[in-house]
mmCIF file of C-alpha atoms in Angstrom:
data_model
loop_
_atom_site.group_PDB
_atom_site.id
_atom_site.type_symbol
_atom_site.label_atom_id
_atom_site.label_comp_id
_atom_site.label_asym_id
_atom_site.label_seq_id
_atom_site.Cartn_x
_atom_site.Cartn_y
_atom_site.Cartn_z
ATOM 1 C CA UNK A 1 0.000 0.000 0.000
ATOM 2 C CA UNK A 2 1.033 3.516 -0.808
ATOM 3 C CA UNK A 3 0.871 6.339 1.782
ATOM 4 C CA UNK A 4 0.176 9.662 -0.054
ATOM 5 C CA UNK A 5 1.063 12.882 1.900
ATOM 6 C CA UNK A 6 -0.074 16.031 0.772
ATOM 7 C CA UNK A 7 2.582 16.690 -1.852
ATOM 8 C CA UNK A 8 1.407 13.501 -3.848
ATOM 9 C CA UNK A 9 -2.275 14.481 -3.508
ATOM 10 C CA UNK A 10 -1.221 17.895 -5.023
ATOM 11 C CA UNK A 11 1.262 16.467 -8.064
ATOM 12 C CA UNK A 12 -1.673 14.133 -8.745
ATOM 13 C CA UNK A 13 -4.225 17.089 -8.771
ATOM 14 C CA UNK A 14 -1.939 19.021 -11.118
ATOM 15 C CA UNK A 15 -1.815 15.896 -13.364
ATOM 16 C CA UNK A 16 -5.467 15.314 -13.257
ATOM 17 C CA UNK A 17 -5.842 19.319 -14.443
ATOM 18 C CA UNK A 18 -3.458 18.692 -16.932
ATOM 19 C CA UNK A 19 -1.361 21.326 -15.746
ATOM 20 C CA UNK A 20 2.303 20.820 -17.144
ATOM 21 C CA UNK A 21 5.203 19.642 -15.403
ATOM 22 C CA UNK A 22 7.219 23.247 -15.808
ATOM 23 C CA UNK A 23 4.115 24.893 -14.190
ATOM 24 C CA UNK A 24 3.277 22.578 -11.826
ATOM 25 C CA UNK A 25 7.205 22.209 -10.141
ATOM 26 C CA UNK A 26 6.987 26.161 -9.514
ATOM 27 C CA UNK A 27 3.450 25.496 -7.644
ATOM 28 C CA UNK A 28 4.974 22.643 -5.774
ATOM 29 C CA UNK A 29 7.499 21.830 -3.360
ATOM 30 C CA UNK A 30 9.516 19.406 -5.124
ATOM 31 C CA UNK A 31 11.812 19.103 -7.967
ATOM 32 C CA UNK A 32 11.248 19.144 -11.481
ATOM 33 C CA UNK A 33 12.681 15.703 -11.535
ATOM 34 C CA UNK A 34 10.344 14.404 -8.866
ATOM 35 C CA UNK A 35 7.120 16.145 -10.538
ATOM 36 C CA UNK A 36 8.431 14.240 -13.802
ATOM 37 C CA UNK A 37 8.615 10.850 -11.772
ATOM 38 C CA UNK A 38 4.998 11.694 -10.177
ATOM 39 C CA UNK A 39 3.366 12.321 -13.566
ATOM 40 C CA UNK A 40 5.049 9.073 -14.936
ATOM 41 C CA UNK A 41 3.661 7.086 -12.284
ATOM 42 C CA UNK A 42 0.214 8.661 -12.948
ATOM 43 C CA UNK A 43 0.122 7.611 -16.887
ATOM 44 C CA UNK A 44 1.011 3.978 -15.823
ATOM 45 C CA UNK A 45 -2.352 4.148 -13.907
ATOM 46 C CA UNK A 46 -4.041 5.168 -17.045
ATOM 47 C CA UNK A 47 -2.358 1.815 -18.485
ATOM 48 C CA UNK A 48 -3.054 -0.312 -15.699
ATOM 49 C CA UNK A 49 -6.945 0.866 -16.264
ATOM 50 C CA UNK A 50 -7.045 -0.010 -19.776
ATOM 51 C CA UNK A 51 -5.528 -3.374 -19.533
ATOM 52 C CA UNK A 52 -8.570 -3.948 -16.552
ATOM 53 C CA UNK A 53 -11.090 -2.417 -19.398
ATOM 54 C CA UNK A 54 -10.004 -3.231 -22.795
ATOM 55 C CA UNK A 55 -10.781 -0.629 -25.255
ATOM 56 C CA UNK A 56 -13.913 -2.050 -27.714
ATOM 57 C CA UNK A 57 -15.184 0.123 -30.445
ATOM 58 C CA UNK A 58 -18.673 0.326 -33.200
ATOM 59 C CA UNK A 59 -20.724 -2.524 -32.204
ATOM 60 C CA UNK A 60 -24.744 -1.882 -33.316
ATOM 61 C CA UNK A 61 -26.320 0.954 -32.052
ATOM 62 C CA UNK A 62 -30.651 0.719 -32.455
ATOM 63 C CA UNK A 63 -30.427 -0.685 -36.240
ATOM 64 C CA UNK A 64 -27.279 0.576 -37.415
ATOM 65 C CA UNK A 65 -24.326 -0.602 -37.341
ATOM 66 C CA UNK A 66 -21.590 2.006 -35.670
ATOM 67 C CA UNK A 67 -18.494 2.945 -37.907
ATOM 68 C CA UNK A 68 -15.052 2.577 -37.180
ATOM 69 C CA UNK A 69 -12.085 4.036 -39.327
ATOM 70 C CA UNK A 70 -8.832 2.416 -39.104
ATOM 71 C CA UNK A 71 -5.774 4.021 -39.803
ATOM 72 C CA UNK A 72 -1.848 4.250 -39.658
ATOM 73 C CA UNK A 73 0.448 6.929 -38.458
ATOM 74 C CA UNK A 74 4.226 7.738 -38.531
ATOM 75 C CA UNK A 75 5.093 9.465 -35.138
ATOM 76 C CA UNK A 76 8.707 10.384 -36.357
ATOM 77 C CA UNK A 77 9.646 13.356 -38.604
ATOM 78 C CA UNK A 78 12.460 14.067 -40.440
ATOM 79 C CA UNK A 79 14.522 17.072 -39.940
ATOM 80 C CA UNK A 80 13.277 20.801 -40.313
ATOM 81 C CA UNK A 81 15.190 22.402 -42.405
ATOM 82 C CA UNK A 82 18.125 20.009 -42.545
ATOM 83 C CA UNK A 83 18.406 20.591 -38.821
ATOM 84 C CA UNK A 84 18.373 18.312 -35.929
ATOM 85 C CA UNK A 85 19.511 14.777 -36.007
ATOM 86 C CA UNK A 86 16.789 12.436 -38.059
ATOM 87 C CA UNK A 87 15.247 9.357 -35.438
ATOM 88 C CA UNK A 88 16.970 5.831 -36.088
ATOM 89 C CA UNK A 89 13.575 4.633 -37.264
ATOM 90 C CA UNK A 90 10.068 5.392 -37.970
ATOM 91 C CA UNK A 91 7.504 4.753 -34.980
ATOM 92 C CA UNK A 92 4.307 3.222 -36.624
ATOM 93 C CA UNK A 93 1.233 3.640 -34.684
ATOM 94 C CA UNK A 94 -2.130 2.001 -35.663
ATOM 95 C CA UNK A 95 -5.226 4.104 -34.588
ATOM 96 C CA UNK A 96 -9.376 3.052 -34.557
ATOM 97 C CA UNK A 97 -11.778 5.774 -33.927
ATOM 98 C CA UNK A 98 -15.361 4.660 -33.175
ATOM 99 C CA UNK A 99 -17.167 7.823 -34.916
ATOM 100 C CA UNK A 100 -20.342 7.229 -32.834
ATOM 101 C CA UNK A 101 -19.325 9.865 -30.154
ATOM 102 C CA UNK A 102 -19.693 13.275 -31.304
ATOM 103 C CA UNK A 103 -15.670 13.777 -30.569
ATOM 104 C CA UNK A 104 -14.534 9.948 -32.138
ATOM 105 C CA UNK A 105 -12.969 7.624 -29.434
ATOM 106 C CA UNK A 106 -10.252 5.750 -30.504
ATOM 107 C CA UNK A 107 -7.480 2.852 -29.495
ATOM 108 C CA UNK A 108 -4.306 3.769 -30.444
ATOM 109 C CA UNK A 109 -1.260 0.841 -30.117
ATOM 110 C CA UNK A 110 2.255 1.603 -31.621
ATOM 111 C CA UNK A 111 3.239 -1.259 -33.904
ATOM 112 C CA UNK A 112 6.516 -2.789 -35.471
ATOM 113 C CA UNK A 113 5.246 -2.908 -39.305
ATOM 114 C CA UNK A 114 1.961 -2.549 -40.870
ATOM 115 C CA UNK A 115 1.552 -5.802 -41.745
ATOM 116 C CA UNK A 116 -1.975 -7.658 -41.922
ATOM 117 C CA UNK A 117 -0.206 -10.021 -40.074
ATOM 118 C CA UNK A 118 0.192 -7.382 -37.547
ATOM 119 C CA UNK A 119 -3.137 -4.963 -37.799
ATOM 120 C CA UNK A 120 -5.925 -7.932 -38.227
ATOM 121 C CA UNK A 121 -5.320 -9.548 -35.261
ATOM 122 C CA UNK A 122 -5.506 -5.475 -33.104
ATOM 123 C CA UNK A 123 -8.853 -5.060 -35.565
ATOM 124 C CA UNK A 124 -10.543 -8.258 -34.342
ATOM 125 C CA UNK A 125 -9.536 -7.533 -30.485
ATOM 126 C CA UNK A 126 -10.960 -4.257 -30.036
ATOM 127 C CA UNK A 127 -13.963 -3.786 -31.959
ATOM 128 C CA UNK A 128 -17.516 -5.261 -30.960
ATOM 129 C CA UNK A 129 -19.298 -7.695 -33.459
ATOM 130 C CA UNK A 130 -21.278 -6.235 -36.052
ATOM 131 C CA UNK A 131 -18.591 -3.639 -36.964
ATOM 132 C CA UNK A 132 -18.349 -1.416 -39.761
ATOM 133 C CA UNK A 133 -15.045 -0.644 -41.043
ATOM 134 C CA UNK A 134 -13.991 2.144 -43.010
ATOM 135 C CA UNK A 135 -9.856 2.440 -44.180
ATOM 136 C CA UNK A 136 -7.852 3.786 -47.129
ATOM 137 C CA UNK A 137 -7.055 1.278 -49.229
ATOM 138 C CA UNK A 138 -3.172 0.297 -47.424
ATOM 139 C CA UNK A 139 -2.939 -3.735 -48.273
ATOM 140 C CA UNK A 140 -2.741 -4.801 -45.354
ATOM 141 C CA UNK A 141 -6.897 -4.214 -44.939
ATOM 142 C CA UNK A 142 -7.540 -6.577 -47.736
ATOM 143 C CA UNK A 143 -9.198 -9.000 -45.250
ATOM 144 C CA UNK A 144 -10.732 -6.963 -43.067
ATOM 145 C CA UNK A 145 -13.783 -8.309 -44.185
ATOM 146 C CA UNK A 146 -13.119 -11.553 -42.973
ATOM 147 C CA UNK A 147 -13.124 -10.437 -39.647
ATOM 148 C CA UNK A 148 -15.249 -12.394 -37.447
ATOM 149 C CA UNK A 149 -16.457 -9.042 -36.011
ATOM 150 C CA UNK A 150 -16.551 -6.672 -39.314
ATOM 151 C CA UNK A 151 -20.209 -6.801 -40.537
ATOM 152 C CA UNK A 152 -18.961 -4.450 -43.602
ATOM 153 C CA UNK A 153 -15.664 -3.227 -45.143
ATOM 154 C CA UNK A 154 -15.741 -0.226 -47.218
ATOM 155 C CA UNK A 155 -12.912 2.069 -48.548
ATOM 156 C CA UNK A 156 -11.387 5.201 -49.948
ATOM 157 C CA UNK A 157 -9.079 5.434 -52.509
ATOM 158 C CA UNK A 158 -6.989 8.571 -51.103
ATOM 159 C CA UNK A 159 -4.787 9.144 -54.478
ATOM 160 C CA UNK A 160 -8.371 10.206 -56.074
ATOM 161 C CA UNK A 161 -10.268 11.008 -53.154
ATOM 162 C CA UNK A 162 -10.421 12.141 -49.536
ATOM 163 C CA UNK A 163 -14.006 11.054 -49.411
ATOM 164 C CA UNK A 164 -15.382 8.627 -51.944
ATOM 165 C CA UNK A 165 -17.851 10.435 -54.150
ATOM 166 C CA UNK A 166 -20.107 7.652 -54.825
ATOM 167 C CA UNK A 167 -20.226 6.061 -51.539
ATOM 168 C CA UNK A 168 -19.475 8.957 -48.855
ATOM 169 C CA UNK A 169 -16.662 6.229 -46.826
ATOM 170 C CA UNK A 170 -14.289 8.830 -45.865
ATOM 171 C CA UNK A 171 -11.125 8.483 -43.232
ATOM 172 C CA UNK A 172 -11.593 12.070 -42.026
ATOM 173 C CA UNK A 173 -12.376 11.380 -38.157
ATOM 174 C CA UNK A 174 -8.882 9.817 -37.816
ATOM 175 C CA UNK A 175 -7.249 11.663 -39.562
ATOM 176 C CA UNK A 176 -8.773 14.171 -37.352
ATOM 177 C CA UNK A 177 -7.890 11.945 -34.262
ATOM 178 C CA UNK A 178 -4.178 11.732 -34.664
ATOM 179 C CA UNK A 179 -4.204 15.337 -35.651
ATOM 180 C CA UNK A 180 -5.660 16.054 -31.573
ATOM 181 C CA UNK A 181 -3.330 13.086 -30.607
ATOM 182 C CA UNK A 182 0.086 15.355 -32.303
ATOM 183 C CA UNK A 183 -1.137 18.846 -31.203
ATOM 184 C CA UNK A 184 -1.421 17.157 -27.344
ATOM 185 C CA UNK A 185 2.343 16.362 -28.016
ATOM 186 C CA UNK A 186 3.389 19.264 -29.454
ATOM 187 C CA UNK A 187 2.002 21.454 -26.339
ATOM 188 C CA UNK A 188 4.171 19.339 -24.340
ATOM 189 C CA UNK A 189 7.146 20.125 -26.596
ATOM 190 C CA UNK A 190 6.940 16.308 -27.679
ATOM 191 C CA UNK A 191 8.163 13.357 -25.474
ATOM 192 C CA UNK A 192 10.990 10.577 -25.542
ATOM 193 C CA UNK A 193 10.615 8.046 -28.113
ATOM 194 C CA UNK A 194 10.552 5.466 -25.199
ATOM 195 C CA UNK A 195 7.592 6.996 -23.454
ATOM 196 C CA UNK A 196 5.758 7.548 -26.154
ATOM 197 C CA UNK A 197 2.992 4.345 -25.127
ATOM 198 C CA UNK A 198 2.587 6.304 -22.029
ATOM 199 C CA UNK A 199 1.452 9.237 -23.330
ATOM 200 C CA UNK A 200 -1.252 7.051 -25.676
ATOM 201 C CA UNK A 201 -2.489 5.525 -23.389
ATOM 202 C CA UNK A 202 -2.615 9.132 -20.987
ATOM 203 C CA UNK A 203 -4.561 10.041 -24.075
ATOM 204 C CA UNK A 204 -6.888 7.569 -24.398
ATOM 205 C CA UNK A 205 -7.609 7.076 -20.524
ATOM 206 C CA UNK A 206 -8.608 11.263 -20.611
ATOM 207 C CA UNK A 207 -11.151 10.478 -23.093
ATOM 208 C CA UNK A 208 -12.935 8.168 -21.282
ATOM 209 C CA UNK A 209 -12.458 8.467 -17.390
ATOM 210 C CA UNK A 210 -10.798 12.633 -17.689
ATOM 211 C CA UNK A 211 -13.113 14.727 -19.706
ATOM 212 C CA UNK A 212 -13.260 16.862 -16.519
ATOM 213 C CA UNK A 213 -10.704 17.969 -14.422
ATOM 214 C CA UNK A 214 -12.912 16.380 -11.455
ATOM 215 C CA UNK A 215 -13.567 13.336 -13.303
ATOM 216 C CA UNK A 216 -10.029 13.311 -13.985
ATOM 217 C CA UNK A 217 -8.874 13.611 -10.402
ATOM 218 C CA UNK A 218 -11.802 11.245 -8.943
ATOM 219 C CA UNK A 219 -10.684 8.353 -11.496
ATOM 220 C CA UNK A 220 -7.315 8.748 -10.910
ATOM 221 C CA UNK A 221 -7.827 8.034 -7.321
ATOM 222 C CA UNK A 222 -10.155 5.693 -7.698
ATOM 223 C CA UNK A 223 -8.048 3.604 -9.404
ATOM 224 C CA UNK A 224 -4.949 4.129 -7.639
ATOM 225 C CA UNK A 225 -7.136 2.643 -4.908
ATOM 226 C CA UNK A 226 -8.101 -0.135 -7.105
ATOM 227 C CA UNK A 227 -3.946 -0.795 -7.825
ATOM 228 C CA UNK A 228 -3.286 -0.600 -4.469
ATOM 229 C CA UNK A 229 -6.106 -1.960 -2.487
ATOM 230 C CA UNK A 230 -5.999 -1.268 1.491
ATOM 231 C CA UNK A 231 -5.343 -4.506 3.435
#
């Protein structure tokens, strides 16, 4: 069991606010380096949660079935300018936004390739039978269809289109997703390549159990209490 003085109550409260780490070490009284260690420990609750909860998405709502768009997206960039060292590698994430909500909820998981080997199997584990799934036409979404859980497959050929004139299937809310996703990022001056599955899964835990700074705070210690149940 953890015993939480005042100080952690108030790092965790800053967290919860989403007050950064620069402006929350001049409110507290620790270091910058603690704060950091503080805030880390707070995004591996937001893991721990969705590991309890798995993230499912579309399913049938009433009669219809709910849409989910699948898409991939490089995390690395190349340098401005010709400045700045270039990353050893690419970092491919794999995104799913269920476009039900009014702002689309997604599962985000970084990836080695973008294999069907690789993006099938995520499809199949986090979306609720009856699916509809909307993509670009990558290769690797050939057999989407297939999917126990995909009721429907439709796509968008993005070298003619961004939205398919005959059929409306479109990609736009994840393209919009990732673009929320990067501009989170960029606010906090980006992140270490290493942490980088923290601060997804930070991401997706806010937009389910942190879309108030009260919710925020009450889930957090809720399931800190939940991690570290009292004896």
């Amino acid at each position: 069991m953890l015993n939480f003085d005042r100080t952690w109550l108030l790092c965790m409260y800053h967290w919860a606010t989403d007050i950064q780490v620069s402006n929350a070490t001049e409110r507290l009284p620790v270091s910058e380096k603690t704060t950091i260690q503080l805030y880390s420990f707070c995004r591996d609750i937001c893991s721990w949660r969705l590991l309890q909860q798995p993230i499912l998405l579309g399913g049938v709502a009433g009669i219809h079935a709910n849409i989910v768009e699948v898409d991939e997206c490089c995390f690395s960039h190349t340098p401005k300018n010709g400045r700045g060292h270039a990353p050893a590698e690419p970092i491919w994430v794999f995104g799913m936004v269920d476009t039900s909500f009014t702002l689309a909820r997604g599962y985000m998981e970084i990836v080695p390739n973008r294999s069907s080997a690789t993006l099938l199997p995520i499809i199949q584990a986090h979306i609720q039978p009856n699916t509809t799934i909307w993509s670009d036409r990558w290769a690797a979404y050939l057999q989407v269809r297939h999917l126990p859980n995909v009721l429907a497959h439709g796509s968008v050929n993005h070298s003619l289109h961004f939205r398919d004139p005959a059929t409306g299937i479109h990609t736009n809310h994840i393209e919009s997703y990732w673009n929320r996703v990067k501009l989170r990022l960029k606010r906090m001056k980006g992140c270490h390549r290493h942490l980088l599955h923290q601060y997804l899964d930070e991401f997706m835990w806010r937009e389910r159990y942190g879309t108030t700074q009260r919710e925020a705070f009450s889930n957090l210690l809720g399931d800190i209490s939940q991690w570290y149940p009292v004896p």
